[in-house]
CSV table of C-alpha atoms in Angstrom, one decimal:
chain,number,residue,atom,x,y,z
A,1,UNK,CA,102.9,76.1,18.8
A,2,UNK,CA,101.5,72.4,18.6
A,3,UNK,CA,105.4,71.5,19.3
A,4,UNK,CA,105.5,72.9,22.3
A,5,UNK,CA,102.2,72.0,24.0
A,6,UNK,CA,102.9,68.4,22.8
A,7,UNK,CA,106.3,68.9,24.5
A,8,UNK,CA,105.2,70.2,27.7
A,9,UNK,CA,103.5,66.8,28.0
A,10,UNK,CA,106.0,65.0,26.6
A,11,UNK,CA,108.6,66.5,29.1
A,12,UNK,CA,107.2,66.6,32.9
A,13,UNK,CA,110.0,68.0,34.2
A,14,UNK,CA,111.9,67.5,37.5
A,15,UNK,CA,112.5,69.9,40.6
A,16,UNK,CA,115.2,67.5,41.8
A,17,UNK,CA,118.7,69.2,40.3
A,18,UNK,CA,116.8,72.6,39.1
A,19,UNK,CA,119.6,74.8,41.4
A,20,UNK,CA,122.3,73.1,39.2
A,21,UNK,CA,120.8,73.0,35.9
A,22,UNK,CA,120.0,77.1,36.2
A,23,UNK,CA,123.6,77.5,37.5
A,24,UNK,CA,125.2,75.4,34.5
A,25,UNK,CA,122.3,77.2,31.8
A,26,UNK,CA,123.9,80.6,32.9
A,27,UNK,CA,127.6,79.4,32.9
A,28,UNK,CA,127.0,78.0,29.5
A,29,UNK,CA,125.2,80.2,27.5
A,30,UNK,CA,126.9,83.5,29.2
A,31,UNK,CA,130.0,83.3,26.2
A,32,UNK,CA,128.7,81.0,22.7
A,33,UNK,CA,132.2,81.7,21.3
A,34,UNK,CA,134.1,79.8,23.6
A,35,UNK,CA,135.6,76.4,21.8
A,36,UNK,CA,134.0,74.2,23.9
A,37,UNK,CA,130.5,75.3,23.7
A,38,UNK,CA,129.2,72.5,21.4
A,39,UNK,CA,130.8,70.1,24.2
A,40,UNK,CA,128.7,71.9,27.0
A,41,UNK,CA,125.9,72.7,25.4
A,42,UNK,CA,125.4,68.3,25.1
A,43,UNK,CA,126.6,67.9,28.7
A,44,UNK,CA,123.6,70.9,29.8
A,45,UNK,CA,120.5,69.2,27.4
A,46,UNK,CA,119.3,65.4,28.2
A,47,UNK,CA,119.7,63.2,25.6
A,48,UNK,CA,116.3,63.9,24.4
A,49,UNK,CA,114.7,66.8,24.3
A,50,UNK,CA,112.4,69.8,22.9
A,51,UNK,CA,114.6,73.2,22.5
A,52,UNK,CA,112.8,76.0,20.3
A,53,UNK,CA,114.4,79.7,20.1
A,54,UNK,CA,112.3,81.1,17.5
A,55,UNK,CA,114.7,79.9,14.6
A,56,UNK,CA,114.7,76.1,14.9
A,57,UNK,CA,113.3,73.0,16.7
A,58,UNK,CA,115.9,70.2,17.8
A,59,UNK,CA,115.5,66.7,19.4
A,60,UNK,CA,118.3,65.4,20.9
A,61,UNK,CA,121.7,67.3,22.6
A,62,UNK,CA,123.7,66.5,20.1
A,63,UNK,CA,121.4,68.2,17.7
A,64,UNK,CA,121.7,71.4,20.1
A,65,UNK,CA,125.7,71.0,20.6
A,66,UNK,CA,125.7,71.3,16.9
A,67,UNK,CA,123.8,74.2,16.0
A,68,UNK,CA,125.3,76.7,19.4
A,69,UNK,CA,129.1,75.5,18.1
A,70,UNK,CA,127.5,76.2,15.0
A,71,UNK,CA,125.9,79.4,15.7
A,72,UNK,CA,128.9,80.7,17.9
A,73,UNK,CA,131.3,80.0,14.8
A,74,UNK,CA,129.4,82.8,13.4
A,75,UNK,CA,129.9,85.6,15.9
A,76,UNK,CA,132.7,87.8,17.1
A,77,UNK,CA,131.5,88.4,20.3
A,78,UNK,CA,128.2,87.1,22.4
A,79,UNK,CA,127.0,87.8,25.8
A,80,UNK,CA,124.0,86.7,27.8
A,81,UNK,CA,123.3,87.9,31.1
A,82,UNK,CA,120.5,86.0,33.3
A,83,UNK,CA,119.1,89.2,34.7
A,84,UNK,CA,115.9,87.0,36.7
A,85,UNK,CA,114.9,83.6,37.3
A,86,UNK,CA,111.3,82.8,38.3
A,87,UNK,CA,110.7,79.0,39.7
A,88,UNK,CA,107.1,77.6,40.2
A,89,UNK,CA,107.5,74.3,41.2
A,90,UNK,CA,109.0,72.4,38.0
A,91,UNK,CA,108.8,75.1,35.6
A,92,UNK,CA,111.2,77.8,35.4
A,93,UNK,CA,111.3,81.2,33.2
A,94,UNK,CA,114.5,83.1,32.8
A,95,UNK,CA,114.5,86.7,31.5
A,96,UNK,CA,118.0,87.2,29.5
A,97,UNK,CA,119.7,90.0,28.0
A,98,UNK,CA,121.3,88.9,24.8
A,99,UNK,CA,124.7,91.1,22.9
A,100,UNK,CA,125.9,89.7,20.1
A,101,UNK,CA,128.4,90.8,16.8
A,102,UNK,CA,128.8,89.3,13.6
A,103,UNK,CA,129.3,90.4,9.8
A,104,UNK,CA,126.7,90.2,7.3
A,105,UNK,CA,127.1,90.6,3.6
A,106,UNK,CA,130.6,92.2,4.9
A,107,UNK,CA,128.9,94.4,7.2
A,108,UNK,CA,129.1,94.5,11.0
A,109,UNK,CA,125.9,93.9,12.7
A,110,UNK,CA,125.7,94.5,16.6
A,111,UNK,CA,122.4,93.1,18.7
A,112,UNK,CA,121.1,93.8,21.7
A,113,UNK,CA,118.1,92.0,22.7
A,114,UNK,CA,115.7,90.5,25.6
A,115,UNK,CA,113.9,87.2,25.8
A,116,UNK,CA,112.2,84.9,27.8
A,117,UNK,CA,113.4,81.2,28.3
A,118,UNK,CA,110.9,78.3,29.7
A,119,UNK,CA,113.0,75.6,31.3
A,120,UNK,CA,112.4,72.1,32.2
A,121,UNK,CA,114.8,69.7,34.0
A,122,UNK,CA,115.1,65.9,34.8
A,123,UNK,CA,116.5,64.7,37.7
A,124,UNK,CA,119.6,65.3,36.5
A,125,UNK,CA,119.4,69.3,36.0
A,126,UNK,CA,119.7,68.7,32.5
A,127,UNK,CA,117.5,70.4,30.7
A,128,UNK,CA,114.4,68.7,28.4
A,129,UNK,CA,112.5,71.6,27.4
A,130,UNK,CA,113.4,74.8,26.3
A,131,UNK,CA,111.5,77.3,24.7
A,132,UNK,CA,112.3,80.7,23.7
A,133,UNK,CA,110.3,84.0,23.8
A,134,UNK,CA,112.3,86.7,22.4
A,135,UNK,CA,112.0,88.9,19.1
A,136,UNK,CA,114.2,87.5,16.4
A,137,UNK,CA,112.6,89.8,13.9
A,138,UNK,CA,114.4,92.8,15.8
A,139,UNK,CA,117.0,91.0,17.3
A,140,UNK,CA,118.4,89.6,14.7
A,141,UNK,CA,116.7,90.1,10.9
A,142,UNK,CA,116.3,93.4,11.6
A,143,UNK,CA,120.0,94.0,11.1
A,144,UNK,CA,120.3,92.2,8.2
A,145,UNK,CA,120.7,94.4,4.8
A,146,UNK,CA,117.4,93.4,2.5
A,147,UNK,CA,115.6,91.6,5.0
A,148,UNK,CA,115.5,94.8,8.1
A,149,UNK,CA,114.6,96.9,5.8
A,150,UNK,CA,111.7,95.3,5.0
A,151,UNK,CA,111.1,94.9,8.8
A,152,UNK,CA,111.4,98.6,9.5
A,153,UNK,CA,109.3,99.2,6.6
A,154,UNK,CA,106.5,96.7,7.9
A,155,UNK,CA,106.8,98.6,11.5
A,156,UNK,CA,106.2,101.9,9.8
A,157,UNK,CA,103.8,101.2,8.0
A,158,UNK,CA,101.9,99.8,10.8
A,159,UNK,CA,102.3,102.9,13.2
C-alpha cells in the first residue's frame, strides 16, 4: 500500500489525452492472447510508470509489455469487457469484467471475475499509474488444485 500512495504523488496525472488513453486501455486489454499484446501493452504505458494488479509491481512499459505477452502466453482464451468508466478530473476508475482459460497441473481452469482499475494518464494518454482492485484469491488461486482448496477451506471456516 506504501507503493501506491508514493505513486499517486509520484504520478500527477494528466486530463489532456484521458478520452484516448481509456479508448486504447479497453482496445488493448479486451483480448491478452493476441500476438501483439506485449507490443501494445508498451505503446499504452509511459515509459515510466507504477502498474500494480494484485500479483506484481512494475516500473517501466517494457517491464509491463513483458509480463501481459507473458501472461497471455499462458491462456487459451481471455476477455475483458469495460462495463463503466468514472472520470473525476485526472483520476479515472474503470470497473471490468475479466474471462479467462488456462490449464493448471493438466487441468482446465475457467475464471470469471470483477475488478476495479485506478488510472492515471500524461499528456500523452499513456497511462502512469495503474492499480488494480479485484480478488485474485477467487479469481484466480481459487482454481488452482492445492492452493483453492485451501481458499475454500479458509472461506468456510470463516462463515
Amino acid at each position: 500500500m506504501d507503493a501506491y500512495r508514493n505513486a499517486l504523488d509520484t504520478f500527477p496525472g494528466s486530463t489532456a489525452a484521458i478520452d484516448d488513453g481509456l479508448e486504447r486501455f479497453g482496445r488493448t486489454f479486451a483480448d491478452l492472447t493476441a500476438d501483439d499484446v506485449g507490443e501494445r501493452m508498451r505503446e499504452l504505458y509511459a515509459d515510466r510508470l507504477y502498474f500494480n494488479d494484485t500479483l506484481v509491481t512494475l516500473e517501466s512499459s517494457e517491464a509491463v509489455g513483458d509480463y501481459m505477452a507473458s501472461t497471455g502466453d499462458k491462456l487459451q482464451v481471455s476477455r475483458v469487457d469495460v462495463d463503466h468508466t468514472l472520470r473525476d478530473g485526472h483520476e479515472v476508475y474503470v470497473r471490468w469484467t475479466m474471462h479467462f482459460e488456462t490449464a493448471a497441473f493438466g487441468m482446465k481452469v475457467e475464471s470469471n471475475s470483477v475488478g476495479m482499475t485506478h488510472l492515471r494518464f500524461d499528456e500523452a494518454g499513456r497511462i502512469v499509474l495503474h492499480q488494480d482492485f479485484w480478488d485474485a484469491a477467487g479469481g484466480l488461486y481459487e482454481h488452482l488444485p492445492i492452493v483453492g482448496a485451501m481458499l475454500r477451506t479458509a472461506r468456510r471456516m470463516m462463515k
